[in-house]
Each structure stands twice: as C-alpha cells, then as structure tokens.
CSV table of C-alpha atoms in Angstrom, one decimal:
chain,number,residue,atom,x,y,z
F,1,MET,CA,-0.1,-0.2,0.2
F,2,ASN,CA,1.7,3.3,-0.7
F,3,PRO,CA,2.6,5.1,2.1
F,4,ASN,CA,2.5,8.7,0.9
F,5,LEU,CA,-2.0,8.1,1.2
F,6,VAL,CA,-3.2,9.7,4.4
F,7,PHE,CA,-6.4,8.0,6.0
F,8,SER,CA,-9.5,9.0,8.2
F,9,PRO,CA,-12.6,6.6,9.5
F,10,SER,CA,-15.1,5.3,6.7
F,11,PRO,CA,-17.9,7.8,8.0
F,12,TYR,CA,-20.4,5.2,6.3
F,13,SER,CA,-18.1,1.6,8.0
F,14,GLN,CA,-16.3,1.0,11.7
F,15,TYR,CA,-14.4,-1.3,9.6
F,16,MET,CA,-13.0,0.7,6.5
F,17,ARG,CA,-10.9,3.7,6.3
F,18,GLU,CA,-11.7,6.5,3.6
F,19,THR,CA,-9.2,9.2,1.3
F,20,LYS,CA,-9.3,9.3,-1.9
F,21,VAL,CA,-6.8,8.6,-5.0
F,22,LYS,CA,-5.6,10.5,-8.0
F,23,LEU,CA,-5.3,9.1,-10.6
F,24,GLU,CA,-3.0,8.7,-14.1
F,25,ASN,CA,-5.9,9.7,-16.8
F,26,GLY,CA,-6.7,13.0,-14.4
F,27,ILE,CA,-9.6,11.0,-12.5
F,28,GLU,CA,-10.3,10.7,-8.7
F,29,LEU,CA,-11.3,8.3,-7.5
F,30,HIS,CA,-13.4,7.8,-2.9
F,31,ILE,CA,-12.2,4.5,-1.9
F,32,GLU,CA,-12.1,2.7,1.6
F,33,VAL,CA,-10.3,0.3,2.5
F,34,GLY,CA,-10.3,-2.7,6.0
F,35,GLY,CA,-8.2,-5.5,7.5
F,36,ASN,CA,-4.3,-6.3,7.4
F,37,PRO,CA,-3.0,-4.7,4.0
F,38,GLU,CA,0.0,-7.3,4.2
F,39,HIS,CA,-3.0,-9.7,4.0
F,40,PRO,CA,-4.3,-10.8,0.1
F,41,CYS,CA,-6.3,-8.2,-1.4
F,42,ILE,CA,-10.2,-8.5,-2.8
F,43,LEU,CA,-10.7,-5.5,-5.0
F,44,LEU,CA,-15.0,-5.0,-4.9
F,45,ILE,CA,-16.3,-3.5,-8.1
F,46,MET,CA,-19.9,-1.9,-7.8
F,47,GLY,CA,-22.6,-1.6,-11.0
F,48,LEU,CA,-24.7,0.9,-12.3
F,49,GLY,CA,-25.2,3.9,-10.4
F,50,GLY,CA,-24.2,1.8,-7.0
F,51,GLN,CA,-22.0,3.7,-5.1
F,52,LEU,CA,-19.4,2.0,-2.5
F,53,ILE,CA,-21.5,1.9,0.2
F,54,LEU,CA,-23.3,-0.6,-2.1
F,55,TRP,CA,-21.9,-3.1,-1.0
F,56,PRO,CA,-22.1,-4.4,2.8
F,57,ASP,CA,-20.5,-3.5,5.6
F,58,PHE,CA,-21.4,-7.3,6.2
F,59,PHE,CA,-19.4,-8.5,3.0
F,60,CYS,CA,-16.9,-6.5,3.5
F,61,LYS,CA,-16.7,-7.6,7.1
F,62,SER,CA,-17.3,-11.2,6.7
F,63,LEU,CA,-14.0,-11.4,3.4
F,64,ILE,CA,-11.7,-9.1,6.1
F,65,ASP,CA,-12.3,-11.7,8.7
F,66,GLN,CA,-11.4,-14.5,6.2
F,67,GLY,CA,-8.0,-12.8,6.3
F,68,PHE,CA,-8.9,-10.4,3.6
F,69,TYR,CA,-7.2,-6.6,2.9
F,70,VAL,CA,-10.9,-5.1,0.6
F,71,ILE,CA,-10.9,-2.7,-1.2
F,72,ARG,CA,-14.4,-0.7,-2.3
F,73,PHE,CA,-14.6,2.2,-4.2
F,74,ASP,CA,-17.1,4.9,-6.4
F,75,ASN,CA,-17.1,4.6,-9.9
F,76,ARG,CA,-16.1,7.6,-11.5
F,77,ASP,CA,-19.6,9.7,-12.1
F,78,ILE,CA,-20.6,7.7,-9.6
F,79,GLY,CA,-20.6,9.1,-5.2
F,80,LEU,CA,-17.7,11.0,-4.4
F,81,SER,CA,-15.0,10.1,-7.0
F,82,SER,CA,-15.1,12.1,-10.4
F,83,LYS,CA,-17.4,13.9,-12.1
F,84,ILE,CA,-17.7,14.1,-16.3
F,85,SER,CA,-19.3,17.3,-16.9
F,86,ASP,CA,-20.4,16.7,-20.5
F,87,SER,CA,-24.2,16.3,-19.8
F,88,PRO,CA,-25.1,13.0,-21.3
F,89,ARG,CA,-26.2,11.9,-24.6
F,90,HIS,CA,-28.1,10.7,-27.0
F,91,THR,CA,-30.5,9.5,-24.0
F,92,LYS,CA,-33.6,10.4,-26.1
F,93,HIS,CA,-32.4,7.6,-28.0
F,94,LEU,CA,-31.7,4.9,-25.2
F,95,LEU,CA,-34.7,2.5,-26.7
F,96,ASN,CA,-32.9,2.5,-29.9
F,97,MET,CA,-29.5,2.0,-27.8
F,98,MET,CA,-30.6,-0.9,-26.3
F,99,ALA,CA,-32.0,-2.6,-28.8
F,100,ARG,CA,-29.1,-2.0,-30.7
F,101,PHE,CA,-27.5,-3.8,-28.0
F,102,SER,CA,-29.5,-6.5,-27.7
F,103,VAL,CA,-28.5,-7.9,-30.9
F,104,GLY,CA,-24.6,-6.9,-31.6
F,105,LEU,CA,-25.1,-3.7,-33.5
F,106,LYS,CA,-22.7,-1.3,-32.3
F,107,ASN,CA,-24.1,2.3,-30.6
F,108,GLN,CA,-21.4,4.9,-30.3
F,109,GLY,CA,-22.0,8.5,-28.4
F,110,ALA,CA,-20.8,7.5,-24.8
F,111,ALA,CA,-18.5,9.9,-22.8
F,112,TYR,CA,-16.4,6.7,-22.0
F,113,THR,CA,-16.8,3.6,-21.7
F,114,LEU,CA,-16.6,0.3,-19.8
F,115,GLU,CA,-12.8,0.0,-21.1
F,116,ASP,CA,-11.6,3.5,-19.5
F,117,MET,CA,-13.6,2.1,-16.0
F,118,ALA,CA,-11.4,-0.6,-16.6
F,119,ASP,CA,-8.6,1.4,-17.1
F,120,ASP,CA,-9.0,3.1,-14.0
F,121,VAL,CA,-9.1,-0.2,-11.7
F,122,ALA,CA,-5.2,-0.7,-13.2
F,123,LEU,CA,-4.9,3.3,-12.5
F,124,LEU,CA,-6.0,2.5,-9.2
F,125,LEU,CA,-3.7,-0.3,-8.7
F,126,ASP,CA,-0.4,1.6,-9.7
F,127,GLN,CA,-1.0,3.7,-7.5
F,128,LEU,CA,-2.0,2.4,-4.2
F,129,GLU,CA,0.7,0.3,-5.0
F,130,ILE,CA,-0.7,-2.9,-5.2
F,131,ALA,CA,1.4,-5.5,-7.6
F,132,ASN,CA,-2.0,-7.7,-7.8
F,133,CYS,CA,-5.3,-8.4,-6.4
F,134,HIS,CA,-8.5,-11.2,-6.5
F,135,LEU,CA,-11.8,-9.0,-7.7
F,136,ILE,CA,-15.3,-9.4,-7.1
F,137,GLY,CA,-17.3,-7.0,-9.4
F,138,ALA,CA,-20.9,-6.9,-10.0
F,139,SER,CA,-23.4,-6.3,-12.1
F,140,MET,CA,-21.6,-3.8,-14.8
F,141,GLY,CA,-19.0,-4.4,-11.9
F,142,GLY,CA,-18.3,-7.9,-13.2
F,143,MET,CA,-18.4,-6.4,-17.2
F,144,ILE,CA,-15.6,-3.6,-16.2
F,145,ALA,CA,-13.7,-7.0,-14.0
F,146,GLN,CA,-14.2,-9.3,-17.1
F,147,ILE,CA,-12.1,-6.2,-18.8
F,148,VAL,CA,-9.6,-6.2,-16.4
F,149,ALA,CA,-8.5,-10.1,-16.4
F,150,ALA,CA,-8.2,-10.0,-19.3
F,151,LYS,CA,-6.3,-6.3,-20.3
F,152,TYR,CA,-4.3,-6.5,-16.9
F,153,PRO,CA,-3.5,-9.9,-16.5
F,154,GLU,CA,-0.8,-9.3,-15.1
F,155,LYS,CA,-3.0,-7.3,-12.0
F,156,VAL,CA,-5.6,-10.0,-10.9
F,157,ASN,CA,-5.1,-13.6,-9.7
F,158,LYS,CA,-8.0,-14.2,-9.0
F,159,LEU,CA,-12.0,-13.0,-10.6
F,160,GLY,CA,-14.7,-13.3,-8.8
F,161,LEU,CA,-17.8,-12.0,-10.6
F,162,LEU,CA,-21.4,-11.5,-9.2
F,163,PHE,CA,-24.9,-11.5,-10.9
F,164,THR,CA,-23.4,-10.2,-14.4
F,165,SER,CA,-23.2,-10.6,-17.8
F,166,ASN,CA,-21.0,-10.3,-21.3
F,167,ASN,CA,-23.6,-8.2,-23.1
F,168,GLN,CA,-23.0,-10.8,-25.8
F,169,PRO,CA,-26.2,-11.1,-28.6
F,170,LEU,CA,-29.6,-12.3,-27.8
F,171,LEU,CA,-28.8,-13.1,-24.7
F,172,PRO,CA,-32.5,-12.3,-22.3
F,173,ALA,CA,-32.9,-8.7,-22.1
F,174,PRO,CA,-32.0,-7.0,-19.3
F,175,GLY,CA,-35.3,-6.0,-17.4
F,176,ILE,CA,-36.7,-3.1,-19.3
F,177,LYS,CA,-39.3,-1.8,-16.2
F,178,GLN,CA,-36.4,-2.5,-13.5
F,179,LEU,CA,-34.0,-0.7,-15.7
F,180,LYS,CA,-36.1,2.8,-15.7
F,181,MET,CA,-36.3,2.7,-11.8
F,182,MET,CA,-32.7,3.7,-12.3
F,183,LEU,CA,-32.4,6.3,-14.1
F,184,SER,CA,-34.3,9.4,-14.2
F,185,LYS,CA,-34.2,11.8,-16.7
F,186,HIS,CA,-34.9,15.1,-14.5
F,187,PRO,CA,-33.3,15.3,-9.9
F,188,LEU,CA,-36.2,13.8,-8.0
F,189,GLN,CA,-36.9,14.8,-4.3
F,190,GLU,CA,-35.2,13.3,-1.5
F,191,ASP,CA,-38.9,11.4,-0.5
F,192,GLU,CA,-39.2,10.9,-4.2
F,193,ILE,CA,-35.7,8.3,-4.5
F,194,ILE,CA,-36.5,6.9,-1.6
F,195,ARG,CA,-40.4,5.7,-3.0
F,196,GLN,CA,-38.4,5.0,-6.3
F,197,ASN,CA,-35.8,3.3,-4.6
F,198,VAL,CA,-38.5,0.7,-2.3
F,199,LEU,CA,-40.5,0.4,-5.8
F,200,LEU,CA,-36.7,-0.8,-7.5
F,201,TYR,CA,-35.4,-3.4,-4.4
F,202,GLN,CA,-38.9,-5.0,-4.5
F,203,ALA,CA,-39.0,-5.4,-8.3
F,204,ILE,CA,-35.2,-7.1,-9.0
F,205,GLY,CA,-34.5,-7.6,-4.8
F,206,SER,CA,-34.3,-11.1,-3.0
F,207,PRO,CA,-38.0,-12.1,-3.1
F,208,ASN,CA,-37.9,-13.0,0.3
F,209,TYR,CA,-35.5,-10.7,2.0
F,210,VAL,CA,-36.2,-7.2,0.3
F,211,ASN,CA,-36.7,-4.9,3.9
F,212,VAL,CA,-38.1,-1.6,3.7
F,213,GLU,CA,-37.3,0.1,6.6
F,214,GLU,CA,-33.9,-1.5,5.6
F,215,VAL,CA,-34.1,0.3,2.1
F,216,ARG,CA,-35.8,3.5,2.9
F,217,LEU,CA,-32.6,4.2,5.8
F,218,PHE,CA,-29.6,2.9,2.8
F,219,ALA,CA,-31.3,5.3,0.0
F,220,ARG,CA,-31.6,7.6,2.7
F,221,LYS,CA,-28.2,7.4,3.4
F,222,ALA,CA,-26.9,7.5,-0.1
F,223,TYR,CA,-29.0,9.8,-1.3
F,224,LEU,CA,-27.4,12.7,1.5
F,225,ARG,CA,-24.3,10.8,0.1
F,226,SER,CA,-24.0,11.9,-3.4
F,227,TYR,CA,-26.6,12.8,-6.1
F,228,HIS,CA,-25.6,11.9,-9.1
F,229,PRO,CA,-28.2,10.8,-11.6
F,230,ASN,CA,-26.5,12.2,-15.0
F,231,GLY,CA,-24.2,9.8,-13.9
F,232,VAL,CA,-26.0,6.9,-13.7
F,233,LEU,CA,-26.9,8.0,-18.0
F,234,GLN,CA,-23.2,8.0,-18.3
F,235,GLN,CA,-22.9,4.8,-17.2
F,236,LEU,CA,-25.7,2.8,-18.3
F,237,LEU,CA,-24.5,5.2,-22.2
F,238,ALA,CA,-20.9,3.2,-21.4
F,239,ILE,CA,-22.2,-0.1,-21.6
F,240,LEU,CA,-24.4,0.4,-24.6
F,241,CYS,CA,-21.5,1.7,-26.3
F,242,THR,CA,-18.4,-0.6,-25.0
F,243,GLY,CA,-21.1,-3.9,-26.4
F,244,SER,CA,-20.4,-7.4,-26.3
F,245,LEU,CA,-17.3,-8.6,-23.4
F,246,LYS,CA,-17.4,-11.9,-25.3
F,247,HIS,CA,-13.3,-11.1,-26.8
F,248,TRP,CA,-12.3,-10.1,-23.3
F,249,ASN,CA,-13.6,-13.5,-22.3
F,250,GLN,CA,-11.6,-15.8,-24.2
F,251,GLN,CA,-8.8,-14.3,-23.3
F,252,ILE,CA,-9.2,-14.6,-19.5
F,253,GLN,CA,-6.9,-16.8,-18.0
F,254,GLN,CA,-7.0,-16.3,-14.1
F,255,GLU,CA,-9.4,-19.1,-12.0
F,256,THR,CA,-12.8,-17.0,-11.9
F,257,LEU,CA,-16.1,-18.0,-10.1
F,258,VAL,CA,-19.8,-16.8,-11.5
F,259,ILE,CA,-22.1,-16.4,-8.8
F,260,HIS,CA,-26.1,-15.2,-10.3
F,261,GLY,CA,-29.3,-15.5,-7.9
F,262,GLU,CA,-31.9,-18.0,-9.6
F,263,CYS,CA,-34.4,-15.5,-8.9
F,264,ASP,CA,-32.5,-12.5,-10.7
F,265,ARG,CA,-35.3,-10.1,-13.0
F,266,LEU,CA,-33.2,-7.2,-14.5
F,267,LEU,CA,-30.3,-10.0,-15.7
F,268,PRO,CA,-31.8,-13.6,-15.8
F,269,PRO,CA,-29.1,-16.4,-14.2
F,270,LYS,CA,-28.8,-17.1,-18.6
F,271,HIS,CA,-26.7,-14.2,-18.0
F,272,GLY,CA,-24.5,-15.7,-15.8
F,273,ARG,CA,-24.0,-18.4,-17.3
F,274,VAL,CA,-23.2,-17.6,-20.5
F,275,VAL,CA,-20.3,-15.6,-18.8
F,276,ALA,CA,-19.3,-19.0,-16.9
F,277,LYS,CA,-19.5,-20.4,-20.6
F,278,ALA,CA,-16.7,-18.3,-22.7
F,279,ILE,CA,-14.2,-17.7,-19.5
F,280,LYS,CA,-12.3,-20.6,-19.6
F,281,SER,CA,-12.4,-22.9,-16.9
F,282,ALA,CA,-14.7,-21.2,-14.8
F,283,LYS,CA,-17.7,-22.7,-12.0
F,284,PHE,CA,-20.4,-21.6,-12.2
F,285,GLU,CA,-23.1,-21.1,-8.7
F,286,LEU,CA,-26.5,-20.7,-9.0
F,287,ILE,CA,-28.4,-18.3,-5.2
F,288,ALA,CA,-31.7,-20.1,-4.9
F,289,GLY,CA,-33.8,-17.4,-3.7
F,290,MET,CA,-31.5,-14.5,-4.8
F,291,GLY,CA,-31.4,-11.8,-6.9
F,292,HIS,CA,-30.1,-9.0,-8.3
F,293,ASP,CA,-28.6,-7.8,-5.0
F,294,ILE,CA,-26.8,-8.8,-1.5
F,295,PRO,CA,-29.3,-8.8,1.2
F,296,PRO,CA,-27.9,-9.9,4.7
F,297,HIS,CA,-29.8,-13.8,4.6
F,298,PHE,CA,-26.6,-14.5,1.4
F,299,ILE,CA,-24.1,-12.8,2.4
F,300,PRO,CA,-22.4,-15.5,4.8
F,301,GLN,CA,-22.5,-18.0,2.4
F,302,LEU,CA,-21.2,-15.4,-0.6
F,303,SER,CA,-18.8,-14.3,1.1
F,304,GLY,CA,-18.0,-18.3,2.8
F,305,LEU,CA,-18.0,-18.8,-1.7
F,306,PHE,CA,-15.4,-16.2,-2.9
F,307,ALA,CA,-13.4,-16.7,0.4
F,308,HIS,CA,-13.6,-20.6,-0.4
F,309,HIS,CA,-12.2,-19.5,-4.4
F,310,PHE,CA,-9.7,-17.3,-2.8
F,311,LYS,CA,-7.0,-19.6,-1.0
F,312,PRO,CA,-4.3,-21.1,-1.9
C-alpha cells in the first residue's frame, strides 16, 4: 500500500478507512479500505449507479475476518469520485440503443466506455502500489472486472463475478421496467428517491428478503452522501457503447467463479451461465432465492464461496 496516502475513519463503516486517490488519467476515485494490508487483497467493483456503500458492511467485514484486505470504491461519475462534466448525450435514443445493443450492433456517443472504467481500476492499483489482487465485480462492476482480468492479467490473481453479464448478442433482455427505475431524466427530491428505491428493490431484489425499512434508510444515506443521476445515465451509455465482452472473456486465464441469483429479474440467470461458459474453466454457482442484490441472509454463503475461491 502506498505509504503517502492519508486515511481517515469511514463515516459509513467502523471497519473501513477512507481517502481519495488521483489517477494518472485525471480521474479522482474515493476509496475505502479495511483489514490488514499485509493480507491478500480483494478489490470490489460495484455496478450501475452503485456507490461503494452498496457493498454491505457485513459483506466487507466477513471477507476481512476470513483473512483478506478489502478495498471498495466509487466508480467515476458516482458517489464521491470525479464527475464527468458533459451532460449525457443521446438519452432520448436509449430504447433504440438498447435494441441495437441486444442484437450486437455498435452504438456510439458515450463520454467513456467500460474499457475506460477498467483502466481506472488498473490505475488505482498502480497508485495504491498493489501489484496484484483478487477482483469481485457485481453487475456492471462484473463487466468491468472481466475487462480488467483480460487486459491487465498481471494485476489480477483470481476473478469473482456476481450477477453480471458479458452482453453478448441475443441474451434475455434486462428488465426494462426495472432499468427505468434506476434512471431519472430530472432530479428527484429525497422522498421521491426513497420511494423509487423501495419499488426498485421490490422489483429486482431477493423476493423473500427485501426489508423495506432498511431500503428506506439506505436510500436516504446514499442520497445524502451523493446524488448524481447524470452519472447513472453516463454509465448506462458506457455499457451500451462497449457492447459484447465475449472477446475479453476468451482472453481471461485466471481462475474464475461466477455467482448468480436464481431470482434475478434484472439480469436473468442465463447471463451468468453464458459468462461462465465463455471463460476457460470458470465455475458457476446458482443461489436459490437470491435476486439482483446482496441481502444479509445470503452474505455468509456469498463471502464463503468467494473466500474459498480466492484462497490458495
């Protein structure tokens, strides 16, 4: 770990410390770290519009307790990391872009791509002076993790992917209704955001494990920490303008574990199965009853699967 970085206690976790890291490409990422820096490192990459606090504290602590040094961060355009100044372009053509994306046709017009976000991860590891680590990527974060593992193989020991996709053509379409709940064309007030988050988790979360009061509390915390709806649109455009990751999958040599929820209504389980099939020797685990979220009920199982995968 870079000895020149100054950390302070995280206001969101008693187990984590926070700082900001300026990358060589000019992007500044807000990060949190927890555990013993002498232990093997796990870098967590969150999905579309998700701030680092979307990685549950209990999940991070469970990995720390199993002997890992854990890092989570806000992707560019989200949370306390750098915001891209341009307003999202082509948003009125989103449905057309999604249709083209689903059949493998190229889209253009994004301010950046998932490849650029993967470069952020590689540059972050450089700035932290971490030679290599394990990766866990969730949803869009899993897409970024696939690119990092393929493009920067020396930086990634083993790969863990959680309810993600490789976006190859003709996969079951992401739930449009659910996706719309993640997007807003104009700023919303706090009570609207909270109500929207409850509806979203009821639509994509693990059916028997959505605690509405906890969702409300988390939504308020995330809103007060950072509210930047343009960033969600920018990241969605990045996905749509990156397209299929299958060519990256074919370059991945690291041992890979793909985990997917049986009840995922945003990215149906076939997405995870296709990723596992496309990556050499990848293992696939389907979690009964889990949706597109990480509720407390599943954390011991998930952290145990990943910890077992990452240990020698």
